[in-house]
mmCIF file of C-alpha atoms and ligand atoms in Angstrom:
data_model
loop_
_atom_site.group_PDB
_atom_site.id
_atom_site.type_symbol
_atom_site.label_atom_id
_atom_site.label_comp_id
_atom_site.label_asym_id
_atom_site.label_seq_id
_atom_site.Cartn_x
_atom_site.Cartn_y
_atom_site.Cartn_z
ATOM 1 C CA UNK A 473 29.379 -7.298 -49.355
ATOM 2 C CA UNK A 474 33.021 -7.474 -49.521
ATOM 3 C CA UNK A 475 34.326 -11.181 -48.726
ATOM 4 C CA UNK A 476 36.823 -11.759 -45.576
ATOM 5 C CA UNK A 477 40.390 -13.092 -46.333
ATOM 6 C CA UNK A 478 41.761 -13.110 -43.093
ATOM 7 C CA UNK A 479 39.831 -13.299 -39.875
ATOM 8 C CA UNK A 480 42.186 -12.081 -37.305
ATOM 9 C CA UNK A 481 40.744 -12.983 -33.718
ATOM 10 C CA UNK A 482 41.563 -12.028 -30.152
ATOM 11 C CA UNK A 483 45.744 -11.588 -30.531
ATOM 12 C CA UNK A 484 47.742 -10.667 -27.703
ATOM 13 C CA UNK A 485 51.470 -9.926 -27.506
ATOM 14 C CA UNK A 486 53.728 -9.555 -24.833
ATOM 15 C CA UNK A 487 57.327 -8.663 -24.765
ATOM 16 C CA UNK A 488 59.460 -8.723 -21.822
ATOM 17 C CA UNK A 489 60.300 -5.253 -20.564
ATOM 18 C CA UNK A 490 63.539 -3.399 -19.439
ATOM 19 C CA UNK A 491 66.660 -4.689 -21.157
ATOM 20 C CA UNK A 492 70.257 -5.920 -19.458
ATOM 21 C CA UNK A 493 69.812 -7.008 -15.673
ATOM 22 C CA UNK A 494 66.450 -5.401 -15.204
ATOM 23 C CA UNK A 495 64.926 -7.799 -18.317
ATOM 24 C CA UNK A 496 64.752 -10.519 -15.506
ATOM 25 C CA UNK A 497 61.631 -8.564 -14.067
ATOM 26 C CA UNK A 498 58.438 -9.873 -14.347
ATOM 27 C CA UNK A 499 57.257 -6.733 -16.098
ATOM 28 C CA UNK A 500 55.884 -7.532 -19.389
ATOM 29 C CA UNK A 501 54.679 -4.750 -22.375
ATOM 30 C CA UNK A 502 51.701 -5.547 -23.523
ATOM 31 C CA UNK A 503 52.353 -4.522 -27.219
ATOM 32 C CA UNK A 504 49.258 -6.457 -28.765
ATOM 33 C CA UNK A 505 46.296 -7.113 -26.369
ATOM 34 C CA UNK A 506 43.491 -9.281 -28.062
ATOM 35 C CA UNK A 507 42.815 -7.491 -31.060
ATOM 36 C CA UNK A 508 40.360 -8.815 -33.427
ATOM 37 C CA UNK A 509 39.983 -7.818 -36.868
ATOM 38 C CA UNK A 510 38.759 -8.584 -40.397
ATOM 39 C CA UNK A 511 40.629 -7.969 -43.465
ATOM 40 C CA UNK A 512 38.502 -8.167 -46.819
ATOM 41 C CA UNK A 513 40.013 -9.735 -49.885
ATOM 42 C CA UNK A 514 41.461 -7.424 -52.058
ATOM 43 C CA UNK A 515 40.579 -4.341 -49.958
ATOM 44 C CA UNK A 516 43.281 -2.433 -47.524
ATOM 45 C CA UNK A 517 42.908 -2.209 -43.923
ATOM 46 C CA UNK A 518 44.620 0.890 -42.673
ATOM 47 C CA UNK A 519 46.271 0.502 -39.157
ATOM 48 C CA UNK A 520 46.386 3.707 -37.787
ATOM 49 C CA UNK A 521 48.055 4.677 -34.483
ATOM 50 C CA UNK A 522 51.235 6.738 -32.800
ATOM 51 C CA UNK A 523 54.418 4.805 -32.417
ATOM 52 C CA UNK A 524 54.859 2.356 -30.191
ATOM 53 C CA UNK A 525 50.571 1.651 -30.130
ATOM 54 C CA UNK A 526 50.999 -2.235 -31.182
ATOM 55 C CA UNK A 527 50.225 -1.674 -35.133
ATOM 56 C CA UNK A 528 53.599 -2.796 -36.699
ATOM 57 C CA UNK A 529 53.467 -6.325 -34.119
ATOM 58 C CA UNK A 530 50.187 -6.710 -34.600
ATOM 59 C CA UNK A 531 51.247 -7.108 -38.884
ATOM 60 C CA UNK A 532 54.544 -9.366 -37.768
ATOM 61 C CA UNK A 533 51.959 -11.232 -35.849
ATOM 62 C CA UNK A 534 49.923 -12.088 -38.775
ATOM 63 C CA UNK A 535 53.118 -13.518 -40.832
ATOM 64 C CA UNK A 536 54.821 -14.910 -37.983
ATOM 65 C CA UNK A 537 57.446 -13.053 -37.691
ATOM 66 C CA UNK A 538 56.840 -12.950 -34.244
ATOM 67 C CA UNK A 539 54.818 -15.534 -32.333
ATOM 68 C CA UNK A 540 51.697 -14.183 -30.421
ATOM 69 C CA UNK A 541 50.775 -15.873 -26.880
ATOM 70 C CA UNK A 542 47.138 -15.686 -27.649
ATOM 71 C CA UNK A 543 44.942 -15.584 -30.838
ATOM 72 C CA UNK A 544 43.943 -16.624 -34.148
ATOM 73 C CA UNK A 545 44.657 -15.937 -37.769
ATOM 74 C CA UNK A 546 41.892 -17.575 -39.744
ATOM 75 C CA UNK A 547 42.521 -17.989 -43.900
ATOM 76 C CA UNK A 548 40.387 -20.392 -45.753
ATOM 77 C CA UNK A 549 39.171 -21.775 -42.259
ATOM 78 C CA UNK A 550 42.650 -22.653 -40.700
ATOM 79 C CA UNK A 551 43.929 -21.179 -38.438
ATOM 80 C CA UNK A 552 47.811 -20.066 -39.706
ATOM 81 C CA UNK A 553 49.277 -20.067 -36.109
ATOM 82 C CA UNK A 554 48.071 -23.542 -35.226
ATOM 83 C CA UNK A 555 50.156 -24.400 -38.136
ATOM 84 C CA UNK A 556 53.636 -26.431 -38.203
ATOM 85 C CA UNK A 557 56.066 -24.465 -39.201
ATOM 86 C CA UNK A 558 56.938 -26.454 -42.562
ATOM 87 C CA UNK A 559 53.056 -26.040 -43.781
ATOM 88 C CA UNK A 560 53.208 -22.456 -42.830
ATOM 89 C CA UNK A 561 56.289 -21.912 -45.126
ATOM 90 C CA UNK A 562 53.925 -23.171 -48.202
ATOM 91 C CA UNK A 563 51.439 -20.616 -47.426
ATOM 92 C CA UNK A 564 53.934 -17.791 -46.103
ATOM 93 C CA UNK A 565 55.150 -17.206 -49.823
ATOM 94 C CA UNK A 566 51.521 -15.283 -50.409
ATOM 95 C CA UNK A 567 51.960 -13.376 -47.745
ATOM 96 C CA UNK A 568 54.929 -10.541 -48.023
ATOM 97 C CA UNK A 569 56.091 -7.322 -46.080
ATOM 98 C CA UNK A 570 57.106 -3.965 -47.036
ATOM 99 C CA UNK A 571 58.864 -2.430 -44.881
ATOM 100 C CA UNK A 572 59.603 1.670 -43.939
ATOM 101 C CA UNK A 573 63.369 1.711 -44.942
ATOM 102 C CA UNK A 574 63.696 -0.467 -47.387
ATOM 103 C CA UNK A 575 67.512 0.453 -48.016
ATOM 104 C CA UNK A 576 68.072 -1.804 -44.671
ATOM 105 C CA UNK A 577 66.001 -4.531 -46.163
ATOM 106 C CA UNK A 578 67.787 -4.673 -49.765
ATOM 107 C CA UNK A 579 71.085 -6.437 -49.765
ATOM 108 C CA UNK A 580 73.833 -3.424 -51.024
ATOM 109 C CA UNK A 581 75.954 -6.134 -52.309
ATOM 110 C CA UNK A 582 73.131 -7.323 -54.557
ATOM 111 C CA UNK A 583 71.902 -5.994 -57.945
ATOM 112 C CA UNK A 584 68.498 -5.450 -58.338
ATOM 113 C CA UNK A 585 69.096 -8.152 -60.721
ATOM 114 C CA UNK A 586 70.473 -10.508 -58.468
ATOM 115 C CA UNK A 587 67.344 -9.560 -55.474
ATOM 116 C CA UNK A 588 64.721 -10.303 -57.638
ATOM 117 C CA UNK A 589 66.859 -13.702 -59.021
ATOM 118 C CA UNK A 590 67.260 -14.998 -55.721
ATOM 119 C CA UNK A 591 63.967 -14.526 -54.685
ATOM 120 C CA UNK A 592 62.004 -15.829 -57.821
ATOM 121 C CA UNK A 593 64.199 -18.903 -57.502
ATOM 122 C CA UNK A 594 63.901 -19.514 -53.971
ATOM 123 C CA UNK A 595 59.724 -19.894 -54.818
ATOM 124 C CA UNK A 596 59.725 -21.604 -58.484
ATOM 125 C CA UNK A 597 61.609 -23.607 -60.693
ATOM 126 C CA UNK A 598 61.440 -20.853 -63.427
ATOM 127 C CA UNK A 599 64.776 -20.956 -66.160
ATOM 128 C CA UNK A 600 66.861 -18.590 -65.759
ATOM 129 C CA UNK A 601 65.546 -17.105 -69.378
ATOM 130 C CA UNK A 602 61.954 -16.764 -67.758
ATOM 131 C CA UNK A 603 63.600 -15.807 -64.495
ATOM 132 C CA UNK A 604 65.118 -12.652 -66.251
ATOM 133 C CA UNK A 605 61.894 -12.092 -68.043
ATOM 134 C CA UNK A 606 59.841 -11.713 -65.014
ATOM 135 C CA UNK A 607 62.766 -9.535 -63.339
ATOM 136 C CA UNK A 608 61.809 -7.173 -66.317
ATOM 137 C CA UNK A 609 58.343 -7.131 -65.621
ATOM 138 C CA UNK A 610 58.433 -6.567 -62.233
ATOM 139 C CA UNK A 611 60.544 -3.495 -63.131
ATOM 140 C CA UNK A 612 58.171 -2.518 -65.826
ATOM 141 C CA UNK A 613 55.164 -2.821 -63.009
ATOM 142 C CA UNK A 614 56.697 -0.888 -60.268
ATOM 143 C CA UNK A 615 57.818 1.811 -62.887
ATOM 144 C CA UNK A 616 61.885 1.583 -63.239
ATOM 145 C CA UNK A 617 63.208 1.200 -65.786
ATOM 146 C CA UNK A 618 64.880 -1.825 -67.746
ATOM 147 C CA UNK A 619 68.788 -0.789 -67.084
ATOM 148 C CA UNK A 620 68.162 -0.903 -62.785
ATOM 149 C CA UNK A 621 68.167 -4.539 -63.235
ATOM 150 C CA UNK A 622 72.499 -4.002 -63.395
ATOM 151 C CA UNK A 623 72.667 -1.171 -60.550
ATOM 152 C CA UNK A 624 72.779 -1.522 -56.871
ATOM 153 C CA UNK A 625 70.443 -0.021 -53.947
ATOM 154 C CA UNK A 626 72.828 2.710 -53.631
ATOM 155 C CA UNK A 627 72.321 3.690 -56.546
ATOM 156 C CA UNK A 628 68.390 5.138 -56.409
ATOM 157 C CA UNK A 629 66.341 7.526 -54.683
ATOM 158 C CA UNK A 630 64.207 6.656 -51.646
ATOM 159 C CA UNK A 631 61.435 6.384 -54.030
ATOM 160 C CA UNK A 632 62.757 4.170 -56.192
ATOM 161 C CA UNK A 633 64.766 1.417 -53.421
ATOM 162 C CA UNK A 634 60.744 1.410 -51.942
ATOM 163 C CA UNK A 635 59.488 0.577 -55.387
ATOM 164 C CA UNK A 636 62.653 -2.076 -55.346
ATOM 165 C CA UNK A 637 61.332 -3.524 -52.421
ATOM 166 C CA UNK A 638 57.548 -3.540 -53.994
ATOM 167 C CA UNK A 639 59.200 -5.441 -56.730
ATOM 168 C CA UNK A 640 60.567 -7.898 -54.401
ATOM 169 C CA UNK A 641 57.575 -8.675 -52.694
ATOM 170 C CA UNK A 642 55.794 -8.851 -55.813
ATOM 171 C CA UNK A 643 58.625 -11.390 -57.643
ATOM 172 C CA UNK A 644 56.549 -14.056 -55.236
ATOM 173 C CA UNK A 645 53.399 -13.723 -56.540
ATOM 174 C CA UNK A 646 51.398 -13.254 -53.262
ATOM 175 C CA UNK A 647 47.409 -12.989 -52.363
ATOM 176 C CA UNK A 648 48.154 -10.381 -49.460
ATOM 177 C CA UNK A 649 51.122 -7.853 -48.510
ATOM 178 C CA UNK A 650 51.649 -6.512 -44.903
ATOM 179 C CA UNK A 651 53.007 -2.316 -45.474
ATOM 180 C CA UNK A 652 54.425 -1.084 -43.136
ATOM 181 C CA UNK A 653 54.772 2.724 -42.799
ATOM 182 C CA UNK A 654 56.561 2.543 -46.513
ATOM 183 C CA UNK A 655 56.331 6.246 -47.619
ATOM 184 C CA UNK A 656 57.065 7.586 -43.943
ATOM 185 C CA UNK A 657 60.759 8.366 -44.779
ATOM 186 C CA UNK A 658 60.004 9.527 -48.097
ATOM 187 C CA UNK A 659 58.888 12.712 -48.885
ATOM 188 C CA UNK A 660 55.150 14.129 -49.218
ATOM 189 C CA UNK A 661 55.178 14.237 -53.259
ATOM 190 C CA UNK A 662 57.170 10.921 -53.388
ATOM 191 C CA UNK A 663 54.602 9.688 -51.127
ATOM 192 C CA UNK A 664 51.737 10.033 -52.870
ATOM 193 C CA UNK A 665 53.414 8.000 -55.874
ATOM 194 C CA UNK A 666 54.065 4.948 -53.688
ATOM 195 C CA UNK A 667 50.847 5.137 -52.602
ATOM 196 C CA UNK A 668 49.328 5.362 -56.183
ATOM 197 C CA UNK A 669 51.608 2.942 -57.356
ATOM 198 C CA UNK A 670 50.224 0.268 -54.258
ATOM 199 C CA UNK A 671 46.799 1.251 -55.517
ATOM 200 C CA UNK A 672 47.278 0.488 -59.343
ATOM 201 C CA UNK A 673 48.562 -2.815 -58.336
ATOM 202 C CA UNK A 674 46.141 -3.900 -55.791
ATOM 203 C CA UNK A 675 43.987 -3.732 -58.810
ATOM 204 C CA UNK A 676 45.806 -4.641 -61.126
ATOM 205 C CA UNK A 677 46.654 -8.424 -58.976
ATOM 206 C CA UNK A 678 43.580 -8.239 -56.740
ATOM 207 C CA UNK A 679 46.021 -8.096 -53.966
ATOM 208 C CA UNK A 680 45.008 -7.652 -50.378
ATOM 209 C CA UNK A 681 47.077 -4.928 -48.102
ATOM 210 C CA UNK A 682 47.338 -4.403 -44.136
ATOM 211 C CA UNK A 683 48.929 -0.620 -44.609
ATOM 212 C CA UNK A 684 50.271 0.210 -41.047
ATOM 213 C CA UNK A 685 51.285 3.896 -40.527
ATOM 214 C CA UNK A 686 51.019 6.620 -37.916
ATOM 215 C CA UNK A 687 49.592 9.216 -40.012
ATOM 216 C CA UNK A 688 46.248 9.364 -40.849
ATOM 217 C CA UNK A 689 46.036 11.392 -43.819
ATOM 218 C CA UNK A 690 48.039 8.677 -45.604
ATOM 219 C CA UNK A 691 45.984 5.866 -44.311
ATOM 220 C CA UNK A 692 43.106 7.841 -45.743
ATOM 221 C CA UNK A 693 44.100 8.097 -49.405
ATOM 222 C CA UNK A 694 44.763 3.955 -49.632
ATOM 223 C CA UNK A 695 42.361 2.342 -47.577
ATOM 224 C CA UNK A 696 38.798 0.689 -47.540
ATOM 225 C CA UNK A 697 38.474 -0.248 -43.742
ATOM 226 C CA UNK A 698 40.433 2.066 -41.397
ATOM 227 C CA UNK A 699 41.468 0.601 -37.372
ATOM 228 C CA UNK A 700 42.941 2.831 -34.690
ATOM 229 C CA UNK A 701 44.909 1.243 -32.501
ATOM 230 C CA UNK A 702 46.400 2.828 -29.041
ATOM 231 C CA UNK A 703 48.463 1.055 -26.313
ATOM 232 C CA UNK A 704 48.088 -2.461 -27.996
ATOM 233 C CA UNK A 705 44.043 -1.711 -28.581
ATOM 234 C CA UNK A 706 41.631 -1.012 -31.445
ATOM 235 C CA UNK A 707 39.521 1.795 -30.452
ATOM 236 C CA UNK A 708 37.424 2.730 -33.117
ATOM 237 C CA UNK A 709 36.887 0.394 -36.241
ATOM 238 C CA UNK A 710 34.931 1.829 -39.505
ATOM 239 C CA UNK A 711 34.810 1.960 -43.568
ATOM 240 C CA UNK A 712 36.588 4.619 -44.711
ATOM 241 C CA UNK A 713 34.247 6.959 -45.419
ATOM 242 C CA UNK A 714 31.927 7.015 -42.177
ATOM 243 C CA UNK A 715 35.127 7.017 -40.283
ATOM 244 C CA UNK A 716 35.545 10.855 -41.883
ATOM 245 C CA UNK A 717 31.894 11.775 -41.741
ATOM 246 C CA UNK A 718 31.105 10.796 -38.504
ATOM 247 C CA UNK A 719 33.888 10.266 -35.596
ATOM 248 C CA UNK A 720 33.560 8.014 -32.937
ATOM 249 C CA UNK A 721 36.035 8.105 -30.923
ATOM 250 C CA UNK A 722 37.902 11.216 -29.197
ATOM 251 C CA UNK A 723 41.577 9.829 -30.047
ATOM 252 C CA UNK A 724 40.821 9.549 -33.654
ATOM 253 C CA UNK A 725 38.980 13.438 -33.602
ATOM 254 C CA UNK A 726 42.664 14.136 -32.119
ATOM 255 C CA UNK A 727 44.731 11.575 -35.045
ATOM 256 C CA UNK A 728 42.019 13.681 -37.417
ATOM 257 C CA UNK A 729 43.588 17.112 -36.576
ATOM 258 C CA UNK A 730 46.602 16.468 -38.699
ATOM 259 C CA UNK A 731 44.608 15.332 -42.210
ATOM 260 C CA UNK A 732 43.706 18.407 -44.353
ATOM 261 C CA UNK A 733 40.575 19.548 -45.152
ATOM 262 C CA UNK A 734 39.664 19.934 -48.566
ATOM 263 C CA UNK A 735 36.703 22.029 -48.880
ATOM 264 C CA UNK A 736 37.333 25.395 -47.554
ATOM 265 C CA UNK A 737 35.404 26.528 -44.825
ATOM 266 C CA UNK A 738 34.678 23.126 -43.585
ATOM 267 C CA UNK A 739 35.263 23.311 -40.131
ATOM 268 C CA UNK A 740 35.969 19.825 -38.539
ATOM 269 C CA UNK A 741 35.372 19.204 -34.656
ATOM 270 C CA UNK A 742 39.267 19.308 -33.240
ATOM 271 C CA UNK A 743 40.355 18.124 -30.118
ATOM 272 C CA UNK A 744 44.276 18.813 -29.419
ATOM 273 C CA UNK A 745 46.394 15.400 -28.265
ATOM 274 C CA UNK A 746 48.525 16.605 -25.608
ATOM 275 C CA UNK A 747 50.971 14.401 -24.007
ATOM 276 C CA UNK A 748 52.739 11.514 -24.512
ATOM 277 C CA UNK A 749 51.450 8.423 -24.918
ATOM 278 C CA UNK A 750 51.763 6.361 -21.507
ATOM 279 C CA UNK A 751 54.788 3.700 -20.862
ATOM 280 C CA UNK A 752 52.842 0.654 -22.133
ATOM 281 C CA UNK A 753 54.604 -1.465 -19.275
ATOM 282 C CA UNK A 754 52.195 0.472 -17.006
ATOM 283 C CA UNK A 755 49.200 1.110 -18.861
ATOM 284 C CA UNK A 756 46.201 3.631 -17.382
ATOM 285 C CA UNK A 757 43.296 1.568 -15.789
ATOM 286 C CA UNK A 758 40.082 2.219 -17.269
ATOM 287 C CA UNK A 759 40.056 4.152 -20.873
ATOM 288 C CA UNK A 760 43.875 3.845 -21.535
ATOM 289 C CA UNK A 761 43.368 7.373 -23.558
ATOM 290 C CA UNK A 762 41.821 8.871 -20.209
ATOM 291 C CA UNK A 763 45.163 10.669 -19.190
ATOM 292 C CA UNK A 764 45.311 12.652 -22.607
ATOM 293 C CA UNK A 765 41.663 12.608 -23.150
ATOM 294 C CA UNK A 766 40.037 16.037 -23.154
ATOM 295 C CA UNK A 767 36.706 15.336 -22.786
ATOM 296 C CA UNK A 768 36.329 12.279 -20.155
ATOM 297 C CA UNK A 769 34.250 11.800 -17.496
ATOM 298 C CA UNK A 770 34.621 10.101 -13.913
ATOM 299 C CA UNK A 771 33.970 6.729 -15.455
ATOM 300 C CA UNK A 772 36.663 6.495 -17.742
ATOM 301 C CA UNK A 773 39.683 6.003 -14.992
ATOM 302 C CA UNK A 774 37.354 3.155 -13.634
ATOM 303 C CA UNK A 775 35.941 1.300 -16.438
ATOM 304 C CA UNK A 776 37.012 -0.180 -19.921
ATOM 305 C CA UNK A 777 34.155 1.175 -21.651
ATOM 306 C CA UNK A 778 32.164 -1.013 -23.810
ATOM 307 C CA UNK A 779 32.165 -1.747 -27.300
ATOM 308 C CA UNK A 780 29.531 0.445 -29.300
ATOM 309 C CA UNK A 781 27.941 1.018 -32.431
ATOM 310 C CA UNK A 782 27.797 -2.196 -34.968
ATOM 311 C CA UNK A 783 30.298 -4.340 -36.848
ATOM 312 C CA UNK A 784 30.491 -1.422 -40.006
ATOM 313 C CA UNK A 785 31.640 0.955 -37.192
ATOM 314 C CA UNK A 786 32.304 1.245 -33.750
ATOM 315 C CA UNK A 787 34.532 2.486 -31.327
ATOM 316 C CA UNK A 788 34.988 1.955 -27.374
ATOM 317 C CA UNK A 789 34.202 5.460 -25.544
ATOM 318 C CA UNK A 790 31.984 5.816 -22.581
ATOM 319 C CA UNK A 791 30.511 8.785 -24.261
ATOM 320 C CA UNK A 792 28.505 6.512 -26.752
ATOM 321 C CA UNK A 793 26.517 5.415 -23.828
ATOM 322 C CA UNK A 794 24.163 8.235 -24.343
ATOM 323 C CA UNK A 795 24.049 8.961 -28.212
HETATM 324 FE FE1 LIG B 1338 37.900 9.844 -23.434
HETATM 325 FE FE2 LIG B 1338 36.548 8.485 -21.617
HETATM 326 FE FE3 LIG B 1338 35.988 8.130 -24.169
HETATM 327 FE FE4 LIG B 1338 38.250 7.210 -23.126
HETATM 328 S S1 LIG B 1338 36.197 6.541 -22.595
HETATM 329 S S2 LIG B 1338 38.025 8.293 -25.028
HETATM 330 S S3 LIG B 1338 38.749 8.806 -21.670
HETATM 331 S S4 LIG B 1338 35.717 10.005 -22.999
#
């Protein structure tokens, strides 16, 4: 039985909607609306879910990089929003963020050198002999090579500025690392060696990941526990495995459509998303998926359906009623 690290409970997040003039409306976007969720220590919790479905405020909820209305994080029984925000800066150093472009995150001015100084600094009172020697190891980890420590972001590939960035986030020694949607702007065979590369050192530090992204067939290849989220909601919840072998819900069939097969002539229920996703300002009543759902009844305009199956899996889907 895997052991929780974080208990994330009931977290809603609004954001006012409409920019300029029209920002003083009362309309809000629900972008977050009380998801709960556990994460299990050193395990990865894919968030999976089409832009704009809540899954990248929902991980800048956890750290605090935004402020939810409503919830709780739990770690080690507290609860890390109830905390000042002096405590929380002890405890925010173990949790770090990846983020999708990290050439917008790294300073260009800075040498990989000087990134890694500042931050090891910032967080210990290492020499600057020792400071240098971990700057070398977190190169050596992340796989570049001993001479980036003198060059600038500019000067590497996609690939390498996002293992830069893993370096970075590493440099701090933390318990638990929020990614999110780091390989999208690389390409496919680039992906894969981020995402091998975020494996070898979850094991190799026992760290715990949150890997947000809106494809599914990378979710699949890093993570234990998979969510799907859509307009600001989980919808289906599962291990990894019975997620694949046995689909719940009709979004994910639809999120599904778009992950290879691997054994030929395996022929995978497929239901075709059409549509775009609704203006979250103005969510659907009922089933939020009912106005791109191919397969709902009368009942899903009306009714939020109910939670079913148990804690290993479930989904919300008025179809589950019956099975
Ligand atoms: Fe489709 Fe209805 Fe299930 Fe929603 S509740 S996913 S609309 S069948």
């Amino acid at each position: 039985m895997d052991k929780v690290y974080l208990s994330i409970k009931n977290i809603s997040k609004e954001f006012p909607a409409g920019e300029g003039l029209f920002r003083a409306s009362k309309l809000r976007l629900k972008a977050v609306n009380n998801v709960s969720l556990d994460v299990y220590k050193g395990k990865t919790l894919g968030l999976v879910g089409e832009s704009g479905c809540g899954k990248s405020t929902l991980g800048r909820c956890i750290l605090r990089l935004t402020e939810p209305e409503k919830g709780e994080v739990i770690y080690n029984g507290i609860d890390l929003l109830r905390m000042d925000k002096n405590n929380f800066r002890k405890f925010r150093k173990k949790f770090q963020i990846i983020f999708q472009d990290p050439y917008s995150s790294l300073n260009p001015r800075m040498t990989v050198g000087d990134i890694l100084t500042e931050i090891i600094k910032f967080h210990s009172e290492k020499s600057s002999a020792d400071t240098r020697k971990k700057c070398f190891e977190l190169l050596n980890v992340t796989g570049l090579t001993r001479n980036s420590i003198n060059k600038y972001p500019h000067e590497f590939s996609g690939g390498q500025r996002q293992r830069i960035a893993i370096a970075r986030a590493l440099a701090v020694e933390p318990e638990f690392i929020v990614c999110d949607e780091p390989v999208s702007a690389l390409d496919v065979s680039i992906q894969s060696q981020i995402i091998n590369l975020l494996k070898e050192l979850q094991s190799e530090f026992g760290l715990t990941y949150l890997f947000i992204s809106h494809d599914l067939s990378v979710v699949k290849h890093i993570s234990d526990y998979i969510a799907v989220m859509y307009l600001g909601k989980v919808t289906e919840y599962s291990d990894k495995n019975k997620l694949f072998e046995n689909t719940y819900h009709p979004y994910t069939k639809s999120l599904l459509d778009a992950v290879p097969v691997p054994e030929p002539g395996f022929r995978r229920e497929r239901i075709k998303l059409k549509g775009e996703i609704p203006n979250p300002v103005n969510p659907p009543g009922g089933c939020a998926f009912h106005t791109r759902c191919p397969v709902k009844i009368s009942d899903c305009e009306k009714t939020f359906p109910e939670k079913y199956g148990d804690e290993n899996h479930y989904a919300y889907c008025h179809l589950m009623k019956n099975l």
